[in-house]
Short mmCIF file of C-alpha atoms and ligand atoms in Angstrom, two decimals:
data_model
loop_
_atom_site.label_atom_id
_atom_site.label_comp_id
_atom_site.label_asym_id
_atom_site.label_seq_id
_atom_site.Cartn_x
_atom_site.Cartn_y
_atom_site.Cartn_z
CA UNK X 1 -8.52 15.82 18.43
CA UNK X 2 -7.58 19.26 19.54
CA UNK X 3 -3.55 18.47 19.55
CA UNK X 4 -3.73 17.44 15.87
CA UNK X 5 -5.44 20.23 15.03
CA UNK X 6 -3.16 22.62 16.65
CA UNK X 7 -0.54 20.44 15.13
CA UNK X 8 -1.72 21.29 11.62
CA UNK X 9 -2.34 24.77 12.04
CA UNK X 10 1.18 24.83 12.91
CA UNK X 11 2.46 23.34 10.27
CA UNK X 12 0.85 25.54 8.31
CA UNK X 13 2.67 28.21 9.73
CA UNK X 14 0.52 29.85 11.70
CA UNK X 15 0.31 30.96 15.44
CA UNK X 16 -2.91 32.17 15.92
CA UNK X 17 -5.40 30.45 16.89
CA UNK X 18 -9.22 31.16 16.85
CA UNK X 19 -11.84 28.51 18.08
CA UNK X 20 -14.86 28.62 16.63
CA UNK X 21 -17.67 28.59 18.67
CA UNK X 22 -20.86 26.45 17.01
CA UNK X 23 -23.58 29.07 15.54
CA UNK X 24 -25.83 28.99 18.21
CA UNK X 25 -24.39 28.54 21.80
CA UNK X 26 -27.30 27.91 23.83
CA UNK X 27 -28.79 25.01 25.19
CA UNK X 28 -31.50 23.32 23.40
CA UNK X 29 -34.60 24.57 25.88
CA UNK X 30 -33.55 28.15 25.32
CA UNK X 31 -32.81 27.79 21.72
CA UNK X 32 -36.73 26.32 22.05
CA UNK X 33 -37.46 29.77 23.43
CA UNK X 34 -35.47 31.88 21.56
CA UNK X 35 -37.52 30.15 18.33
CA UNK X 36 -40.32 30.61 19.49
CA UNK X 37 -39.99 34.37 20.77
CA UNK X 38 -38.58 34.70 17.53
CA UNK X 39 -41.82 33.82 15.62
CA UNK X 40 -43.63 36.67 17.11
CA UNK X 41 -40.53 39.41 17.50
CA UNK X 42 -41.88 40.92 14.37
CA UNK X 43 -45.85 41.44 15.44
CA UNK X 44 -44.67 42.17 18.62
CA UNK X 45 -42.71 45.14 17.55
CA UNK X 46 -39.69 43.83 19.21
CA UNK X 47 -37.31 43.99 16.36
CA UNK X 48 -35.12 47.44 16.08
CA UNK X 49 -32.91 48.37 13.42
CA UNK X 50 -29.47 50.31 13.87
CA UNK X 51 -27.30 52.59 11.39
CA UNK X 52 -23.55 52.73 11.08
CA UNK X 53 -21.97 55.27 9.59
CA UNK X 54 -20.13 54.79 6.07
CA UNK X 55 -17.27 56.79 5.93
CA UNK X 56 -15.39 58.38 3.45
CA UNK X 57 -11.25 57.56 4.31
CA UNK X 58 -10.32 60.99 2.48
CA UNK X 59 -12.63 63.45 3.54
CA UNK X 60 -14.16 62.01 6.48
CA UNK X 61 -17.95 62.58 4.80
CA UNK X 62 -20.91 60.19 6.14
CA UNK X 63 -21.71 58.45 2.52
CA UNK X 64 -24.19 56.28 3.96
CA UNK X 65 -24.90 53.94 6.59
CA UNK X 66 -25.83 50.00 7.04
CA UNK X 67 -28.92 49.00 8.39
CA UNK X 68 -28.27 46.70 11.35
CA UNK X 69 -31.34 44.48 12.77
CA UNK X 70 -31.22 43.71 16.74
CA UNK X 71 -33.98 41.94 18.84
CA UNK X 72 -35.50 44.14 21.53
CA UNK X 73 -35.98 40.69 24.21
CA UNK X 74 -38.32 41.05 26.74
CA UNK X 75 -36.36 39.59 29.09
CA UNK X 76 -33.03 38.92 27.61
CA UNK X 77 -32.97 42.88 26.80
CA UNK X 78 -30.96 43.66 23.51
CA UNK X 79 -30.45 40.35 21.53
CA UNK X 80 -27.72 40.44 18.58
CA UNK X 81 -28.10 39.49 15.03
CA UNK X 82 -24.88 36.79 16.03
CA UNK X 83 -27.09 35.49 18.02
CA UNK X 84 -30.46 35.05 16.40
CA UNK X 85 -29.48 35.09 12.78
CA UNK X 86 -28.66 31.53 12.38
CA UNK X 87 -31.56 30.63 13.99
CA UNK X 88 -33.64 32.87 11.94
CA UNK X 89 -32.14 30.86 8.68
CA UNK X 90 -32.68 27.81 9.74
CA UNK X 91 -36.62 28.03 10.43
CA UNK X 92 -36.81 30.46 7.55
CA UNK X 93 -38.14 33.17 9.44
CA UNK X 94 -35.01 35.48 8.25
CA UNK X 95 -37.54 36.12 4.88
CA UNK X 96 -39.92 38.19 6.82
CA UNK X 97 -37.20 39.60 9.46
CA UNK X 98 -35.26 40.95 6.39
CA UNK X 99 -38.58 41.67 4.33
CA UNK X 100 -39.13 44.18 7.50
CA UNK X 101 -35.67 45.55 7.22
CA UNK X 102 -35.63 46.44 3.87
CA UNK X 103 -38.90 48.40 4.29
CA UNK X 104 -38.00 50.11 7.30
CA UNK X 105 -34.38 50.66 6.10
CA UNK X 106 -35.92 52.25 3.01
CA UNK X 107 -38.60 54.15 4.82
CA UNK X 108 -35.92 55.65 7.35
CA UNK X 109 -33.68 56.63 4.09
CA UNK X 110 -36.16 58.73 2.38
CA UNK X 111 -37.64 60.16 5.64
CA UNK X 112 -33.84 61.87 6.45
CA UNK X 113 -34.13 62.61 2.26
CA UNK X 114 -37.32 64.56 3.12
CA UNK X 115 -35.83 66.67 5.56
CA UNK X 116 -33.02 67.78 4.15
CA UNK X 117 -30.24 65.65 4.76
CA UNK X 118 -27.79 65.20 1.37
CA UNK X 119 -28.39 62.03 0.24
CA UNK X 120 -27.07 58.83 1.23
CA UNK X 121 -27.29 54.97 0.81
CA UNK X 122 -28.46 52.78 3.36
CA UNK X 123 -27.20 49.35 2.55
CA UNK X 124 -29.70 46.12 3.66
CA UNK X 125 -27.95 42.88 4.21
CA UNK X 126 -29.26 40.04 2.05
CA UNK X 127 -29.02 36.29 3.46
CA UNK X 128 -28.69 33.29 1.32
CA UNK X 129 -31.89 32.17 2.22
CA UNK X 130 -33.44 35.70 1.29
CA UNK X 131 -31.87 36.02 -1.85
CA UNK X 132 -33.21 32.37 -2.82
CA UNK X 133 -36.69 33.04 -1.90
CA UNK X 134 -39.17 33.53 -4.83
CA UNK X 135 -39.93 37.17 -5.58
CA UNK X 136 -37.09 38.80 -4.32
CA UNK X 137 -36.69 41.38 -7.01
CA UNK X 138 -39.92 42.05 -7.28
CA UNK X 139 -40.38 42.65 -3.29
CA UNK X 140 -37.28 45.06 -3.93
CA UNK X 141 -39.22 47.47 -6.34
CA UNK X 142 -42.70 46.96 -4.50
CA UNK X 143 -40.57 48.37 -1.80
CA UNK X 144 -38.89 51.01 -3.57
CA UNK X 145 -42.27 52.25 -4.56
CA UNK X 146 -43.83 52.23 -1.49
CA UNK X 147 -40.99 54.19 0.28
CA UNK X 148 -40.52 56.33 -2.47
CA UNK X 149 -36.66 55.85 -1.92
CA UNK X 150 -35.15 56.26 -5.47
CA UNK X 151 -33.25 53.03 -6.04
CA UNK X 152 -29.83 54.33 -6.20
CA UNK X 153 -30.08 54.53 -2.67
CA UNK X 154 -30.64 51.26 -1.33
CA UNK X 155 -27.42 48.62 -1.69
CA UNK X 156 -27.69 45.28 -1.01
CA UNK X 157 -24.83 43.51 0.59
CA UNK X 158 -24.76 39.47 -0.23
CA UNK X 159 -21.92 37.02 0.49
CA UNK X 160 -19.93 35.36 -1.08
CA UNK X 161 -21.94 31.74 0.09
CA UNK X 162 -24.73 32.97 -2.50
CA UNK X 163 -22.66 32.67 -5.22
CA UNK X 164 -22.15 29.04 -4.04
CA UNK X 165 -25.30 27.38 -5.05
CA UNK X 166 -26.68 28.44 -8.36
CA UNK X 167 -24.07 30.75 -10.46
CA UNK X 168 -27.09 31.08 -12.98
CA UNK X 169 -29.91 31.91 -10.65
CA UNK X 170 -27.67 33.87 -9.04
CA UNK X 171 -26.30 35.98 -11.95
CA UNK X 172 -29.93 36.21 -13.23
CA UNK X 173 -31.49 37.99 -9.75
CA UNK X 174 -28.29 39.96 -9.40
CA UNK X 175 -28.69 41.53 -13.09
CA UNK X 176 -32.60 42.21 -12.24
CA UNK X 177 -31.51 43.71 -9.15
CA UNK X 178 -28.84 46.17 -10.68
CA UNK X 179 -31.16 47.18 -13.86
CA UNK X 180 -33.35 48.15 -11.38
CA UNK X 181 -30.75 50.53 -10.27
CA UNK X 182 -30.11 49.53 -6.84
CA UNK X 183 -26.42 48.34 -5.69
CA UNK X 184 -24.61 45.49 -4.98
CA UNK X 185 -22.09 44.90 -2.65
CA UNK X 186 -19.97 41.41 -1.59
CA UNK X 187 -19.94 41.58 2.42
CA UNK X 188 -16.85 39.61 4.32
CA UNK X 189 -15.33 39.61 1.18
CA UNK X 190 -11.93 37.47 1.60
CA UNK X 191 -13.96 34.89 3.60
CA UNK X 192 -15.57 32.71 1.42
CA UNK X 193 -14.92 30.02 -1.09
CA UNK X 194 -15.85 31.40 -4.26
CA UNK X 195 -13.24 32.07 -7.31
CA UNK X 196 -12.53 34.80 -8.32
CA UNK X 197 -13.96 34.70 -11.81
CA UNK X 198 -17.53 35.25 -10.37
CA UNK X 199 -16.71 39.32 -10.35
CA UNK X 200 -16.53 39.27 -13.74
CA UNK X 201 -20.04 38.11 -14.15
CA UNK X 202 -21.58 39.78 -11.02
CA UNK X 203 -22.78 42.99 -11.59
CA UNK X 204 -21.00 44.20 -8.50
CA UNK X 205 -20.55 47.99 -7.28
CA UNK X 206 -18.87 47.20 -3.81
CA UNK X 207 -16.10 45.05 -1.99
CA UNK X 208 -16.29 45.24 1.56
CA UNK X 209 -13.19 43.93 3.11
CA UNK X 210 -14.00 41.46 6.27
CA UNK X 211 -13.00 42.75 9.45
CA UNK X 212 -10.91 39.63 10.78
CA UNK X 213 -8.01 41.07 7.81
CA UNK X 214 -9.01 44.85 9.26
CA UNK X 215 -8.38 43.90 12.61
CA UNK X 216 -4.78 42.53 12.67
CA UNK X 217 -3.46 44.92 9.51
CA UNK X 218 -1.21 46.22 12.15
CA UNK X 219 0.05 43.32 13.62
CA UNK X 220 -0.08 40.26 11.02
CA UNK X 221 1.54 41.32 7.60
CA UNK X 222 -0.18 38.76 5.91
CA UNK X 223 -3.34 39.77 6.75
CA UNK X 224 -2.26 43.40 5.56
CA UNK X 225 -0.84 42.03 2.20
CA UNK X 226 -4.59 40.90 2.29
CA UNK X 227 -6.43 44.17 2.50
CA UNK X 228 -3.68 45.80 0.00
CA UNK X 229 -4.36 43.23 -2.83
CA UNK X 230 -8.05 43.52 -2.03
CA UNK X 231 -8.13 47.15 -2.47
CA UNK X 232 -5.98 47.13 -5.48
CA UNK X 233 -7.63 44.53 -6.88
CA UNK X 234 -11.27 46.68 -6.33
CA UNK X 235 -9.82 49.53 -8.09
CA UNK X 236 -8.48 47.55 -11.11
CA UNK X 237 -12.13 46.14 -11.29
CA UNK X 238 -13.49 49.60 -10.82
CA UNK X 239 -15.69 48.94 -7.78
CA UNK X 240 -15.90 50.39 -4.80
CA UNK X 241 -13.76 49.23 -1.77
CA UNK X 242 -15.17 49.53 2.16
CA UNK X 243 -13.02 48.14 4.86
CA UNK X 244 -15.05 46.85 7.82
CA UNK X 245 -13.99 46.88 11.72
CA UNK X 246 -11.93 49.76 11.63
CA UNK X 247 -11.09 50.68 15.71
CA UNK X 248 -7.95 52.33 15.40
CA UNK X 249 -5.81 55.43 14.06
CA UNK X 250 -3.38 53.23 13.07
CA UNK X 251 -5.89 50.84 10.83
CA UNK X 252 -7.42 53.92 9.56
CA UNK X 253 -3.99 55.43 8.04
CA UNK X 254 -2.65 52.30 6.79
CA UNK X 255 -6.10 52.40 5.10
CA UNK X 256 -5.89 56.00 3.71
CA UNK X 257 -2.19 55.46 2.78
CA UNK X 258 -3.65 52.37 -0.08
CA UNK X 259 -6.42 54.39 -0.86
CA UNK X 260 -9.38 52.83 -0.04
CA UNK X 261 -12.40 54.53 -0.58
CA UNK X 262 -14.97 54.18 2.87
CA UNK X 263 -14.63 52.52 6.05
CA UNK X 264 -16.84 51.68 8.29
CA UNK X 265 -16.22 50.82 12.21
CA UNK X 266 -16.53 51.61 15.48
CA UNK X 267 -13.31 54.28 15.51
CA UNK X 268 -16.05 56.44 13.83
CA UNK X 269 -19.30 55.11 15.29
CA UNK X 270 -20.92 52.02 16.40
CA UNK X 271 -24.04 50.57 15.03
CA UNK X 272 -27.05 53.41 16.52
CA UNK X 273 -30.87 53.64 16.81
CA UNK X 274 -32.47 56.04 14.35
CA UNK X 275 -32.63 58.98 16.50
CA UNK X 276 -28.99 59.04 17.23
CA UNK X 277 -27.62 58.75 13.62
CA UNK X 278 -29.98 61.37 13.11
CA UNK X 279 -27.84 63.48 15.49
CA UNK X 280 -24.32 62.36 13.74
CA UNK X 281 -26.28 63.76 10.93
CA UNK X 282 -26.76 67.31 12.54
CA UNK X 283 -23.63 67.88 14.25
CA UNK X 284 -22.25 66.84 10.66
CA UNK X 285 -24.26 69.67 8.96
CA UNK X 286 -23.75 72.41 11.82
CA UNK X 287 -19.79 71.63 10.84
CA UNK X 288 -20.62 72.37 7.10
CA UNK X 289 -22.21 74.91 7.66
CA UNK X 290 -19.83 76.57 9.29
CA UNK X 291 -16.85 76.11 7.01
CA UNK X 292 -18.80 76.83 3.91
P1 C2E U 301 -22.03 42.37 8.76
O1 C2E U 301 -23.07 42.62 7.74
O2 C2E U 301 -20.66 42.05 8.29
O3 C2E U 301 -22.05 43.67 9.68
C1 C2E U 301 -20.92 44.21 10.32
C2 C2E U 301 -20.87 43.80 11.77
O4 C2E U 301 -19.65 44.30 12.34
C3 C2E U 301 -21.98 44.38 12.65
O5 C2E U 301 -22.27 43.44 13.67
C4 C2E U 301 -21.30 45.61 13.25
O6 C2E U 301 -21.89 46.02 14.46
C5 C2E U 301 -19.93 45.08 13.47
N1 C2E U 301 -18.92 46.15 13.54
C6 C2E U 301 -18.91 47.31 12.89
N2 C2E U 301 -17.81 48.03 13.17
C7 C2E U 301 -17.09 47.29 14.04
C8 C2E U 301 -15.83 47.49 14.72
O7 C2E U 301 -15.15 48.51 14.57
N3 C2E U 301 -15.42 46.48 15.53
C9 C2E U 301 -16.14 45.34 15.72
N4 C2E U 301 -15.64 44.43 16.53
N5 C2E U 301 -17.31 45.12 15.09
C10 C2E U 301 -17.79 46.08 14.27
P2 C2E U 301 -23.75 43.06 14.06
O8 C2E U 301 -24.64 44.27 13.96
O9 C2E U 301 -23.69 42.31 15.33
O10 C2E U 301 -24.19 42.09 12.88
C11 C2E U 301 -23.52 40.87 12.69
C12 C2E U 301 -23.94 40.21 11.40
O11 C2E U 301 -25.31 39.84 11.44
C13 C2E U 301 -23.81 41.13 10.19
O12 C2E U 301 -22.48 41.16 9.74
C14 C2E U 301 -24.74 40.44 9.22
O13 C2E U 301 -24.11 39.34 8.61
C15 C2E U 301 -25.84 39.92 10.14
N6 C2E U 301 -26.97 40.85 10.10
C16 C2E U 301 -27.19 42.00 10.79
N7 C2E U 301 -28.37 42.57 10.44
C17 C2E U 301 -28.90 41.76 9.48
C18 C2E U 301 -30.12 41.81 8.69
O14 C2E U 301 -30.95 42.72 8.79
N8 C2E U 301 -30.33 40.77 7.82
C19 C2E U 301 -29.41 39.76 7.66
N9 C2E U 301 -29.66 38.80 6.79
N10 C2E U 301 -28.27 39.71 8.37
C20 C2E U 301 -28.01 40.69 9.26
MG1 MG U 302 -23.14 43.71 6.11
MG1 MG U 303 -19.27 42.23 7.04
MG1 MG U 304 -20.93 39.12 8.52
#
């Protein structure tokens, strides 16, 4: 009942309201489609991945970049992860979706290592259903060694739902994963359910501060309280801190004024194709160049 709920949320104190749209909005003949289109997206070459830009706040230097998978469509043209993802969890097929990020995340990292670009980390998001599959780790360094990426390179960015089903398992992959040398980062941090107590165990290198706190840091105080105690609390802790969604000037100096490390939004760049963070890349070297 939609008056009770507004009701509560009221009473809670709030005024604003979001409505939450089901994961997939789509009827059930083209979610029939979309499924199976999906199945043969990856043979089909129909799968693309995007970069965006990590920033850093103080110096304005590209530290690396997140891999970002979109579906080339046929027909429906350029299909969002929003909008396939869930659907790609639920019949499983995010293992080989992600399987093919990794490697072509990897592969695109140590090709711009190769030609001379300083370098970076490209960061490969993991979903629950990924990280559960068998063999994880070991598909990690089979791909490491196939790219030739050094492992330092490649972060993997898991949320906080992981940590929701198996603290053991999970502490056990995540502790093979960061031996191994690559990173770990918690993505939407500030969303999920999980305590607190999990950092202690998780060997953890990066917060990432969900862009719904980002967004309103300007106009909600509570929501910049959030990001403040976030970032303080990432720098007690010794990690890393990223805020996501950053769009303005005004998010972006609230951000440098606490002292958060990177950010990562669309006030610097959107998500790209290869080619074109390749040119942020040179027009970022041409500048260096010319200073030094
Ligand atoms: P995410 O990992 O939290 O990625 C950040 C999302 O925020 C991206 O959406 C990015 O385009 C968007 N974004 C970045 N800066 C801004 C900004 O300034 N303003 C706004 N409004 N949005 C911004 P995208 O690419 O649509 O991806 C959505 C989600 O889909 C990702 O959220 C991630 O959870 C999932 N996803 C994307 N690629 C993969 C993948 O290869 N594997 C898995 N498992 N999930 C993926
Ligand atoms: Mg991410
Ligand atoms: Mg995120
Ligand atoms: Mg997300």
């Amino acid at each position: 009942n939609a008056d009770t709920a507004m009701y509560r949320a009221k009473d809670q104190g709030r005024n604003n309201y979001r409505f939450y749209a089901p994961t997939m909005n789509v009827s059930g003949m083209e979610r029939l489609e979309l499924e199976n289109g999906l199945r043969y997206a990856l043979e089909r070459n129909e799968m693309v991945v995007y970069y965006q830009p990590r920033v850093n706040i103080g110096t304005g230097q590209i530290m690396g970049m997140e891999a970002l998978v979109r579906w080339q469509h046929p027909e429906l043209g350029l299909v969002s992860p929003g909008q396939f993802i869930p659907l790609a969890e639920e019949t499983g097929l995010i293992v080989p979706i992600g399987d093919w990020v990794l490697e072509t995340a990897c592969r695109q990292n140590k090709a711009w290592q190769d030609a001379g670009y300083p370098p970076m980390h490209v960061a490969v998001n993991l979903s629950a259903r990924q990280f559960q599959s068998p063999g994880l780790t070991e598909r990690v360094r089979e791909v490491l060694e196939e790219t030739g990426l050094e492992s330092q390179y490649l972060e993997l960015e898991i949320t906080e739902s992981i940590t929701m089903h198996d603290i053991d398992f999970t502490i056990s992959v995540l502790r093979e994963l960061s031996a191994m040398g690559t990173l770990i980062s918690i993505d939407d941090f500030g969303t999920g359910y999980s305590s607190l107590n999990y950092l202690k165990h998780f060997p953890i290198n990066t917060l990432k501060i969900d862009q719904s706190f980002v967004r309103e840091i300007a106009i909600d105080p509570y929501n910049a309280a959030i990001v403040t105690t976030v970032i303080y609390l990432a720098q007690n802790l010794k990690l890393k801190v990223i805020a996501e969604g950053v769009e303005t000037e005004e998010q972006l100096s609230y951000l440098r004024e606490h002292q958060c490390d990177e950010m990562q939004g669309y006030l610097f760049s959107r998500p790209v194709p290869a080619e074109e963070f390749e040119k942020l890349l040179k027009a970022r070297q041409l500048q260096i160049e010319k200073t030094s």
